[in-house]
PDB file of C-alpha atoms in Angstrom:
ATOM      1  CA  MET A   1       0.000   0.000   0.000  1.00 42.00           C
ATOM      2  CA  SER A   2       3.041   2.266   0.356  1.00 52.00           C
ATOM      3  CA  ALA A   3       3.229   4.912  -2.355  1.00 78.00           C
ATOM      4  CA  GLU A   4       5.728   7.400  -3.659  1.00 92.00           C
ATOM      5  CA  PRO A   5       5.748  10.784  -1.904  1.00 97.00           C
ATOM      6  CA  VAL A   6       3.694  13.414  -3.731  1.00 97.00           C
ATOM      7  CA  SER A   7       4.008  17.169  -3.256  1.00 97.00           C
ATOM      8  CA  VAL A   8       0.748  18.620  -1.899  1.00 97.00           C
ATOM      9  CA  TRP A   9       1.924  22.170  -1.196  1.00 98.00           C
ATOM     10  CA  PRO A  10       4.714  23.632  -3.367  1.00 98.00           C
ATOM     11  CA  LEU A  11       5.600  26.366  -0.901  1.00 96.00           C
ATOM     12  CA  GLY A  12       9.400  26.103  -1.178  1.00 97.00           C
ATOM     13  CA  ALA A  13      10.081  26.260   2.556  1.00 98.00           C
ATOM     14  CA  GLU A  14      13.558  27.297   3.562  1.00 98.00           C
ATOM     15  CA  LEU A  15      13.433  24.912   6.527  1.00 98.00           C
ATOM     16  CA  GLY A  16      10.071  23.162   6.793  1.00 98.00           C
ATOM     17  CA  GLU A  17       9.686  21.367  10.138  1.00 98.00           C
ATOM     18  CA  GLY A  18       7.434  20.169  12.933  1.00 97.00           C
ATOM     19  CA  PRO A  19       4.379  18.691  11.138  1.00 98.00           C
ATOM     20  CA  VAL A  20       1.532  17.770  13.499  1.00 98.00           C
ATOM     21  CA  TRP A  21      -1.892  16.348  12.643  1.00 98.00           C
ATOM     22  CA  LEU A  22      -4.817  18.079  14.344  1.00 97.00           C
ATOM     23  CA  GLY A  23      -7.446  15.361  14.279  1.00 92.00           C
ATOM     24  CA  ASP A  24     -10.469  17.403  15.364  1.00 92.00           C
ATOM     25  CA  GLU A  25      -9.817  19.987  12.651  1.00 94.00           C
ATOM     26  CA  ARG A  26      -8.560  17.442  10.105  1.00 97.00           C
ATOM     27  CA  THR A  27      -5.684  19.814   9.445  1.00 98.00           C
ATOM     28  CA  LEU A  28      -1.901  19.604   9.403  1.00 98.00           C
ATOM     29  CA  GLY A  29       0.122  22.285  11.135  1.00 98.00           C
ATOM     30  CA  PHE A  30       3.824  22.857  10.468  1.00 98.00           C
ATOM     31  CA  VAL A  31       6.443  25.619  10.425  1.00 98.00           C
ATOM     32  CA  ASP A  32       9.166  27.160   8.321  1.00 98.00           C
ATOM     33  CA  ILE A  33      11.869  27.891  10.882  1.00 98.00           C
ATOM     34  CA  LYS A  34      14.013  30.238   8.833  1.00 97.00           C
ATOM     35  CA  LYS A  35      11.188  32.159   7.136  1.00 98.00           C
ATOM     36  CA  GLN A  36       9.469  32.454  10.549  1.00 98.00           C
ATOM     37  CA  GLN A  37       6.113  31.144   9.365  1.00 98.00           C
ATOM     38  CA  VAL A  38       3.325  28.906  10.647  1.00 98.00           C
ATOM     39  CA  HIS A  39       1.355  26.947   8.041  1.00 98.00           C
ATOM     40  CA  PHE A  40      -1.911  24.993   8.152  1.00 98.00           C
ATOM     41  CA  TYR A  41      -3.016  22.591   5.413  1.00 98.00           C
ATOM     42  CA  SER A  42      -6.450  20.926   5.155  1.00 97.00           C
ATOM     43  CA  PRO A  43      -6.209  17.962   2.731  1.00 97.00           C
ATOM     44  CA  ASP A  44     -10.002  17.528   2.459  1.00 95.00           C
ATOM     45  CA  THR A  45     -10.532  21.014   1.048  1.00 95.00           C
ATOM     46  CA  GLY A  46      -7.054  21.995  -0.072  1.00 95.00           C
ATOM     47  CA  GLU A  47      -7.240  25.105   2.132  1.00 97.00           C
ATOM     48  CA  ARG A  48      -3.874  26.639   3.041  1.00 97.00           C
ATOM     49  CA  ARG A  49      -3.359  29.266   5.737  1.00 97.00           C
ATOM     50  CA  SER A  50      -0.177  30.934   6.951  1.00 97.00           C
ATOM     51  CA  TRP A  51       0.859  33.203   9.814  1.00 97.00           C
ATOM     52  CA  ALA A  52       4.064  35.128  10.475  1.00 98.00           C
ATOM     53  CA  ALA A  53       6.022  34.397  13.666  1.00 98.00           C
ATOM     54  CA  PRO A  54       8.043  37.129  15.416  1.00 97.00           C
ATOM     55  CA  GLU A  55      11.158  34.927  15.663  1.00 97.00           C
ATOM     56  CA  PRO A  56      12.520  31.671  14.204  1.00 97.00           C
ATOM     57  CA  ILE A  57       9.975  29.006  15.208  1.00 98.00           C
ATOM     58  CA  GLY A  58      10.887  25.344  15.679  1.00 98.00           C
ATOM     59  CA  PHE A  59       7.532  23.761  16.512  1.00 98.00           C
ATOM     60  CA  LEU A  60       3.924  24.233  17.530  1.00 97.00           C
ATOM     61  CA  LEU A  61       1.924  21.576  19.372  1.00 98.00           C
ATOM     62  CA  PRO A  62      -1.723  21.637  20.493  1.00 98.00           C
ATOM     63  CA  ALA A  63      -2.534  22.407  24.127  1.00 97.00           C
ATOM     64  CA  ARG A  64      -5.390  21.249  26.311  1.00 95.00           C
ATOM     65  CA  GLY A  65      -8.041  23.930  26.419  1.00 91.00           C
ATOM     66  CA  GLY A  66      -7.220  25.166  22.928  1.00 94.00           C
ATOM     67  CA  GLY A  67      -4.422  26.936  21.124  1.00 96.00           C
ATOM     68  CA  PHE A  68      -0.840  25.813  20.804  1.00 98.00           C
ATOM     69  CA  VAL A  69       2.506  25.895  22.533  1.00 98.00           C
ATOM     70  CA  ALA A  70       5.143  27.184  20.112  1.00 98.00           C
ATOM     71  CA  GLY A  71       8.920  27.019  20.417  1.00 98.00           C
ATOM     72  CA  LEU A  72      10.483  30.321  19.343  1.00 98.00           C
ATOM     73  CA  GLN A  73      14.103  31.418  19.567  1.00 96.00           C
ATOM     74  CA  SER A  74      13.538  33.115  22.931  1.00 94.00           C
ATOM     75  CA  GLY A  75      11.488  30.334  24.504  1.00 97.00           C
ATOM     76  CA  LEU A  76       7.988  28.909  24.732  1.00 98.00           C
ATOM     77  CA  HIS A  77       4.965  30.950  23.636  1.00 98.00           C
ATOM     78  CA  ARG A  78       1.213  30.427  23.408  1.00 97.00           C
ATOM     79  CA  PHE A  79      -0.083  30.675  19.836  1.00 98.00           C
ATOM     80  CA  ASP A  80      -3.691  31.443  18.865  1.00 96.00           C
ATOM     81  CA  GLU A  81      -4.389  30.075  15.382  1.00 94.00           C
ATOM     82  CA  ARG A  82      -7.549  32.193  15.113  1.00 93.00           C
ATOM     83  CA  THR A  83      -5.678  35.502  15.294  1.00 94.00           C
ATOM     84  CA  GLY A  84      -2.042  34.579  14.667  1.00 95.00           C
ATOM     85  CA  ALA A  85      -1.063  36.106  18.025  1.00 97.00           C
ATOM     86  CA  PHE A  86       1.881  34.885  20.100  1.00 98.00           C
ATOM     87  CA  ALA A  87       2.131  35.400  23.880  1.00 97.00           C
ATOM     88  CA  PRO A  88       5.214  34.570  26.010  1.00 97.00           C
ATOM     89  CA  LEU A  89       4.853  31.471  28.167  1.00 96.00           C
ATOM     90  CA  ALA A  90       8.326  30.606  29.489  1.00 96.00           C
ATOM     91  CA  PRO A  91      11.784  31.929  28.549  1.00 96.00           C
ATOM     92  CA  VAL A  92      14.450  29.337  27.719  1.00 97.00           C
ATOM     93  CA  GLU A  93      18.234  29.817  27.573  1.00 97.00           C
ATOM     94  CA  THR A  94      18.184  33.593  27.839  1.00 94.00           C
ATOM     95  CA  HIS A  95      21.931  33.342  28.539  1.00 95.00           C
ATOM     96  CA  LEU A  96      22.525  31.794  25.089  1.00 96.00           C
ATOM     97  CA  PRO A  97      21.293  34.322  22.493  1.00 94.00           C
ATOM     98  CA  GLY A  98      22.843  32.276  19.670  1.00 95.00           C
ATOM     99  CA  ASN A  99      20.601  29.316  20.431  1.00 97.00           C
ATOM    100  CA  ARG A 100      17.014  28.644  19.333  1.00 97.00           C
ATOM    101  CA  LEU A 101      14.390  25.992  20.025  1.00 98.00           C
ATOM    102  CA  ASN A 102      14.197  23.270  17.389  1.00 97.00           C
ATOM    103  CA  ASP A 103      11.925  20.211  17.762  1.00 97.00           C
ATOM    104  CA  ALA A 104       9.485  18.750  20.279  1.00 98.00           C
ATOM    105  CA  CYS A 105       6.873  16.144  21.174  1.00 98.00           C
ATOM    106  CA  VAL A 106       4.206  15.546  23.825  1.00 98.00           C
ATOM    107  CA  ASP A 107       4.135  12.384  25.937  1.00 97.00           C
ATOM    108  CA  PRO A 108       0.861  10.652  26.929  1.00 96.00           C
ATOM    109  CA  ALA A 109       0.899  12.458  30.294  1.00 95.00           C
ATOM    110  CA  GLY A 110       0.861  15.844  28.551  1.00 96.00           C
ATOM    111  CA  ARG A 111       4.494  16.745  29.225  1.00 97.00           C
ATOM    112  CA  LEU A 112       6.197  18.736  26.457  1.00 98.00           C
ATOM    113  CA  TRP A 113       9.703  17.517  25.591  1.00 98.00           C
ATOM    114  CA  PHE A 114      11.786  19.831  23.417  1.00 98.00           C
ATOM    115  CA  GLY A 115      15.330  20.703  22.438  1.00 98.00           C
ATOM    116  CA  SER A 116      17.488  23.707  21.648  1.00 98.00           C
ATOM    117  CA  MET A 117      20.410  24.112  19.261  1.00 97.00           C
ATOM    118  CA  ASP A 118      23.122  26.488  18.121  1.00 96.00           C
ATOM    119  CA  ASN A 119      21.490  28.503  15.339  1.00 94.00           C
ATOM    120  CA  GLY A 120      24.879  28.645  13.620  1.00 93.00           C
ATOM    121  CA  GLU A 121      25.078  24.822  13.759  1.00 94.00           C
ATOM    122  CA  ARG A 122      28.645  24.820  15.119  1.00 94.00           C
ATOM    123  CA  GLU A 123      28.711  24.854  18.934  1.00 95.00           C
ATOM    124  CA  PRO A 124      27.600  21.942  21.179  1.00 96.00           C
ATOM    125  CA  SER A 125      25.244  24.231  23.091  1.00 97.00           C
ATOM    126  CA  GLY A 126      21.979  22.408  22.384  1.00 97.00           C
ATOM    127  CA  ALA A 127      20.086  20.785  25.248  1.00 98.00           C
ATOM    128  CA  PHE A 128      16.849  18.899  25.915  1.00 98.00           C
ATOM    129  CA  TYR A 129      14.125  20.195  28.245  1.00 98.00           C
ATOM    130  CA  CYS A 130      10.742  19.217  29.620  1.00 98.00           C
ATOM    131  CA  LEU A 131       7.754  21.470  30.288  1.00 97.00           C
ATOM    132  CA  ASP A 132       6.055  19.718  33.196  1.00 93.00           C
ATOM    133  CA  GLU A 133       3.123  21.372  34.985  1.00 82.00           C
ATOM    134  CA  SER A 134       4.019  24.776  33.502  1.00 81.00           C
ATOM    135  CA  ALA A 135       7.642  24.598  34.710  1.00 92.00           C
ATOM    136  CA  VAL A 136      10.604  24.103  32.364  1.00 97.00           C
ATOM    137  CA  ARG A 137      13.345  21.785  33.617  1.00 97.00           C
ATOM    138  CA  PRO A 138      16.419  20.215  32.002  1.00 97.00           C
ATOM    139  CA  ALA A 139      15.797  16.697  30.727  1.00 97.00           C
ATOM    140  CA  GLY A 140      19.173  15.523  32.032  1.00 95.00           C
ATOM    141  CA  LEU A 141      20.526  14.452  28.643  1.00 96.00           C
ATOM    142  CA  PRO A 142      24.010  15.307  27.295  1.00 94.00           C
ATOM    143  CA  PRO A 143      24.436  18.571  25.314  1.00 95.00           C
ATOM    144  CA  VAL A 144      24.861  18.396  21.528  1.00 96.00           C
ATOM    145  CA  CYS A 145      24.991  20.908  18.681  1.00 97.00           C
ATOM    146  CA  ILE A 146      21.705  20.090  16.910  1.00 97.00           C
ATOM    147  CA  THR A 147      19.014  18.343  18.961  1.00 97.00           C
ATOM    148  CA  ASN A 148      16.089  16.669  17.212  1.00 97.00           C
ATOM    149  CA  GLY A 149      13.029  15.023  18.644  1.00 96.00           C
ATOM    150  CA  PRO A 150      12.430  13.855  21.194  1.00 97.00           C
ATOM    151  CA  ALA A 151       9.863  11.204  20.345  1.00 98.00           C
ATOM    152  CA  VAL A 152       8.037   9.071  22.918  1.00 98.00           C
ATOM    153  CA  SER A 153       6.963   5.469  22.396  1.00 96.00           C
ATOM    154  CA  ALA A 154       3.243   4.780  22.091  1.00 91.00           C
ATOM    155  CA  ASP A 155       3.127   3.308  25.600  1.00 91.00           C
ATOM    156  CA  GLY A 156       4.939   6.318  27.054  1.00 94.00           C
ATOM    157  CA  ARG A 157       7.797   4.257  28.473  1.00 96.00           C
ATOM    158  CA  ARG A 158      10.695   5.224  26.189  1.00 98.00           C
ATOM    159  CA  LEU A 159      12.033   8.537  24.956  1.00 98.00           C
ATOM    160  CA  TYR A 160      14.107   8.713  21.764  1.00 98.00           C
ATOM    161  CA  HIS A 161      16.397  11.693  21.172  1.00 98.00           C
ATOM    162  CA  VAL A 162      18.616  12.641  18.248  1.00 98.00           C
ATOM    163  CA  ASP A 163      22.105  14.101  17.888  1.00 98.00           C
ATOM    164  CA  THR A 164      21.828  15.166  14.249  1.00 98.00           C
ATOM    165  CA  LEU A 165      25.459  16.034  13.524  1.00 97.00           C
ATOM    166  CA  GLY A 166      26.639  13.022  15.524  1.00 97.00           C
ATOM    167  CA  GLY A 167      24.346  10.786  13.457  1.00 98.00           C
ATOM    168  CA  THR A 168      22.940   9.033  16.527  1.00 98.00           C
ATOM    169  CA  ILE A 169      19.521   8.202  17.909  1.00 98.00           C
ATOM    170  CA  ASP A 170      19.545   7.196  21.581  1.00 98.00           C
ATOM    171  CA  VAL A 171      16.748   5.930  23.793  1.00 98.00           C
ATOM    172  CA  ALA A 172      16.109   6.244  27.523  1.00 98.00           C
ATOM    173  CA  GLU A 173      13.511   4.844  29.875  1.00 98.00           C
ATOM    174  CA  LEU A 174      10.779   7.385  30.607  1.00 98.00           C
ATOM    175  CA  ARG A 175       9.559   6.796  34.147  1.00 97.00           C
ATOM    176  CA  PRO A 176       6.013   7.591  35.333  1.00 95.00           C
ATOM    177  CA  ASP A 177       7.278  10.614  37.294  1.00 95.00           C
ATOM    178  CA  GLY A 178       8.826  12.109  34.147  1.00 95.00           C
ATOM    179  CA  SER A 179      12.427  11.326  34.995  1.00 96.00           C
ATOM    180  CA  LEU A 180      14.694   9.557  32.492  1.00 97.00           C
ATOM    181  CA  GLY A 181      16.900   6.505  32.812  1.00 97.00           C
ATOM    182  CA  GLU A 182      20.399   6.228  31.414  1.00 97.00           C
ATOM    183  CA  PRO A 183      20.449   6.772  27.618  1.00 97.00           C
ATOM    184  CA  ARG A 184      21.613   3.885  25.439  1.00 97.00           C
ATOM    185  CA  PRO A 185      22.390   3.720  21.705  1.00 98.00           C
ATOM    186  CA  PHE A 186      19.454   2.881  19.457  1.00 98.00           C
ATOM    187  CA  VAL A 187      20.599   3.593  15.880  1.00 98.00           C
ATOM    188  CA  ARG A 188      23.647   5.183  14.302  1.00 98.00           C
ATOM    189  CA  ILE A 189      23.345   6.530  10.751  1.00 97.00           C
ATOM    190  CA  ASP A 190      26.392   6.823   8.512  1.00 97.00           C
ATOM    191  CA  PRO A 191      26.920  10.471   7.454  1.00 96.00           C
ATOM    192  CA  ALA A 192      27.210   9.198   3.888  1.00 97.00           C
ATOM    193  CA  ASP A 193      23.501   8.258   4.133  1.00 98.00           C
ATOM    194  CA  GLY A 194      22.424  11.666   5.497  1.00 98.00           C
ATOM    195  CA  TYR A 195      21.770  13.104   8.941  1.00 98.00           C
ATOM    196  CA  PRO A 196      18.933  11.965  11.250  1.00 98.00           C
ATOM    197  CA  ASP A 197      16.390  14.756  11.630  1.00 98.00           C
ATOM    198  CA  GLY A 198      12.945  14.669  13.258  1.00 97.00           C
ATOM    199  CA  PRO A 199      11.728  11.313  14.689  1.00 98.00           C
ATOM    200  CA  THR A 200       8.111  10.072  14.796  1.00 98.00           C
ATOM    201  CA  ILE A 201       6.532   6.947  16.343  1.00 98.00           C
ATOM    202  CA  ASP A 202       3.836   4.743  14.784  1.00 98.00           C
ATOM    203  CA  SER A 203       1.265   2.476  16.477  1.00 97.00           C
ATOM    204  CA  GLU A 204       3.614  -0.535  16.355  1.00 97.00           C
ATOM    205  CA  ASP A 205       6.230   1.469  18.275  1.00 96.00           C
ATOM    206  CA  HIS A 206       8.449   1.684  15.219  1.00 98.00           C
ATOM    207  CA  LEU A 207      10.409   4.882  14.798  1.00 98.00           C
ATOM    208  CA  TRP A 208      10.323   6.872  11.568  1.00 98.00           C
ATOM    209  CA  ILE A 209      13.154   9.324  10.901  1.00 98.00           C
ATOM    210  CA  GLY A 210      13.654  11.895   8.155  1.00 98.00           C
ATOM    211  CA  LEU A 211      17.165  12.049   6.727  1.00 98.00           C
ATOM    212  CA  TYR A 212      18.553  15.501   6.023  1.00 98.00           C
ATOM    213  CA  GLY A 213      20.724  15.227   2.934  1.00 98.00           C
ATOM    214  CA  GLY A 214      19.696  11.583   2.588  1.00 98.00           C
ATOM    215  CA  TRP A 215      16.781  11.727   0.097  1.00 98.00           C
ATOM    216  CA  GLU A 216      14.629   9.417   2.206  1.00 98.00           C
ATOM    217  CA  ALA A 217      12.739   8.541   5.374  1.00 98.00           C
ATOM    218  CA  ARG A 218      13.403   5.333   7.285  1.00 98.00           C
ATOM    219  CA  ARG A 219      11.392   3.121   9.641  1.00 98.00           C
ATOM    220  CA  TYR A 220      13.166   1.269  12.465  1.00 98.00           C
ATOM    221  CA  SER A 221      11.816  -1.520  14.675  1.00 97.00           C
ATOM    222  CA  PRO A 222      11.977  -1.205  18.492  1.00 96.00           C
ATOM    223  CA  ALA A 223      15.126  -3.358  18.246  1.00 97.00           C
ATOM    224  CA  GLY A 224      16.803  -0.777  15.989  1.00 97.00           C
ATOM    225  CA  GLU A 225      16.483  -2.749  12.731  1.00 98.00           C
ATOM    226  CA  MET A 226      15.671  -0.767   9.579  1.00 97.00           C
ATOM    227  CA  VAL A 227      12.523  -2.331   8.107  1.00 97.00           C
ATOM    228  CA  GLN A 228      11.351   0.243   5.543  1.00 96.00           C
ATOM    229  CA  ARG A 229      12.637   3.195   3.556  1.00 96.00           C
ATOM    230  CA  VAL A 230      10.770   5.736   1.426  1.00 97.00           C
ATOM    231  CA  ARG A 231      12.748   7.639  -1.215  1.00 97.00           C
ATOM    232  CA  PHE A 232      12.006  11.300  -1.977  1.00 98.00           C
ATOM    233  CA  PRO A 233      12.693  13.517  -4.999  1.00 98.00           C
ATOM    234  CA  VAL A 234      14.393  16.006  -2.648  1.00 98.00           C
ATOM    235  CA  ALA A 235      17.470  15.632  -0.454  1.00 98.00           C
ATOM    236  CA  ASN A 236      16.423  17.270   2.816  1.00 98.00           C
ATOM    237  CA  VAL A 237      13.597  15.358   4.510  1.00 98.00           C
ATOM    238  CA  THR A 238      13.080  16.923   7.932  1.00 98.00           C
ATOM    239  CA  LYS A 239      10.148  15.276   9.745  1.00 98.00           C
ATOM    240  CA  LEU A 240       7.016  13.125   9.287  1.00 98.00           C
ATOM    241  CA  ALA A 241       3.541  13.191  10.816  1.00 98.00           C
ATOM    242  CA  PHE A 242       0.705  10.678  10.485  1.00 98.00           C
ATOM    243  CA  GLY A 243      -2.711  12.042   9.547  1.00 98.00           C
ATOM    244  CA  GLY A 244      -5.939  11.496   7.650  1.00 97.00           C
ATOM    245  CA  ASN A 245      -9.022   9.582   8.788  1.00 95.00           C
ATOM    246  CA  ASP A 246      -7.033   6.391   9.458  1.00 97.00           C
ATOM    247  CA  LEU A 247      -3.707   8.010  10.460  1.00 98.00           C
ATOM    248  CA  ARG A 248      -2.067   6.186   7.537  1.00 97.00           C
ATOM    249  CA  THR A 249      -1.376   9.240   5.416  1.00 97.00           C
ATOM    250  CA  VAL A 250       2.126  10.440   6.182  1.00 98.00           C
ATOM    251  CA  PHE A 251       2.955  14.111   5.706  1.00 98.00           C
ATOM    252  CA  ALA A 252       6.599  15.118   5.325  1.00 98.00           C
ATOM    253  CA  THR A 253       8.231  18.525   5.586  1.00 98.00           C
ATOM    254  CA  THR A 254      11.379  19.260   3.583  1.00 98.00           C
ATOM    255  CA  ALA A 255      13.948  22.049   3.237  1.00 98.00           C
ATOM    256  CA  ARG A 256      15.828  23.977   0.575  1.00 98.00           C
ATOM    257  CA  GLN A 257      18.361  25.734   2.817  1.00 96.00           C
ATOM    258  CA  PHE A 258      22.039  25.457   1.808  1.00 94.00           C
ATOM    259  CA  LEU A 259      21.158  24.085  -1.644  1.00 97.00           C
ATOM    260  CA  SER A 260      23.036  25.648  -4.544  1.00 96.00           C
ATOM    261  CA  GLU A 261      21.315  26.940  -7.674  1.00 96.00           C
ATOM    262  CA  GLU A 262      22.410  23.790  -9.472  1.00 97.00           C
ATOM    263  CA  GLN A 263      20.985  21.569  -6.727  1.00 97.00           C
ATOM    264  CA  LEU A 264      17.704  23.491  -6.689  1.00 97.00           C
ATOM    265  CA  ALA A 265      17.456  23.042 -10.456  1.00 97.00           C
ATOM    266  CA  GLU A 266      17.845  19.281  -9.936  1.00 97.00           C
ATOM    267  CA  GLN A 267      15.250  19.161  -7.130  1.00 98.00           C
ATOM    268  CA  PRO A 268      12.708  21.925  -7.802  1.00 98.00           C
ATOM    269  CA  GLN A 269      10.330  20.484  -5.179  1.00 98.00           C
ATOM    270  CA  ALA A 270      12.803  21.083  -2.338  1.00 98.00           C
ATOM    271  CA  GLY A 271      10.954  22.731   0.546  1.00 98.00           C
ATOM    272  CA  ASP A 272       7.544  21.357  -0.473  1.00 98.00           C
ATOM    273  CA  LEU A 273       5.095  19.540   1.784  1.00 98.00           C
ATOM    274  CA  PHE A 274       4.744  15.882   0.706  1.00 98.00           C
ATOM    275  CA  GLN A 275       2.428  13.016   1.543  1.00 97.00           C
ATOM    276  CA  PHE A 276       2.445   9.231   1.056  1.00 97.00           C
ATOM    277  CA  ARG A 277       0.513   6.224   2.382  1.00 96.00           C
ATOM    278  CA  VAL A 278       1.619   3.455   4.755  1.00 96.00           C
ATOM    279  CA  ASN A 279       0.129   0.246   6.123  1.00 95.00           C
ATOM    280  CA  VAL A 280       0.700   0.894   9.846  1.00 96.00           C
ATOM    281  CA  PRO A 281      -1.060   3.964  11.264  1.00 97.00           C
ATOM    282  CA  GLY A 282       0.466   6.538  13.525  1.00 98.00           C
ATOM    283  CA  VAL A 283      -0.460   7.631  17.048  1.00 97.00           C
ATOM    284  CA  PRO A 284      -2.674  10.663  17.739  1.00 96.00           C
ATOM    285  CA  CYS A 285      -0.793  13.650  19.107  1.00 96.00           C
ATOM    286  CA  SER A 286      -1.256  14.141  22.856  1.00 96.00           C
ATOM    287  CA  LEU A 287      -2.135  17.627  24.114  1.00 97.00           C
ATOM    288  CA  VAL A 288       0.253  19.748  26.154  1.00 97.00           C
ATOM    289  CA  GLN A 289      -0.882  20.024  29.790  1.00 95.00           C
ATOM    290  CA  LEU A 290      -0.404  23.576  31.060  1.00 91.00           C
TER     291      LEU A 290
END
């Protein structure tokens, strides 16, 4: 049933990221970090809506009670999709003005897990955090340059986190109180194959990862075995999200940043939003508890 990825929104994002399926609205939300934009796409009607963000924006995830929590360069904000307004929620890393927030997920308990990174992509100043009962705390994971994820297993017992430049995906036990066990290696990806970007979990607890510079997305079993790959017509695949009525339509954000004119001529769909179908559905996105 798997199909080739098809472009459904040729928007040419500089750095498309953070897709999330909003089941009640039957809409996909995602961001363009570098162009500082929030996008919404409704596949049933083809409607497309966009908002400007005041800073580089790494993610937006739905909150209980309505609205979203967005990760901007300066920290966490509330976002109202009806008006496009942002309101500060919690500052993060005010002592590191060269950092920005990058990627995030919500665990079944409503905790928001997110990471920061050096916006210049050189210094190992990125860290992982958790928003738990409206308080931001360090996740207790080692610092890296570019964090991605985290992603939480469907049963809420494991947390996967990515060191993009290091090419590694590690996993740690996620305890009921929100603390983490000792991280252990899960998958290492050869730089020749691309760099692991945003991770996503499906209903069989397999992990999907987009490969930046790798022209594909991969699916790994809970044991770390690669069991599926989906090739794209563009090099930079950033993150996937499961959506549609049966959660078997996969949406993928991509990027055109750092591509030369020659490369863009070879991959004119770079930065588009894609979709393809899979056999195993995803897991509905939990809501952030504030």
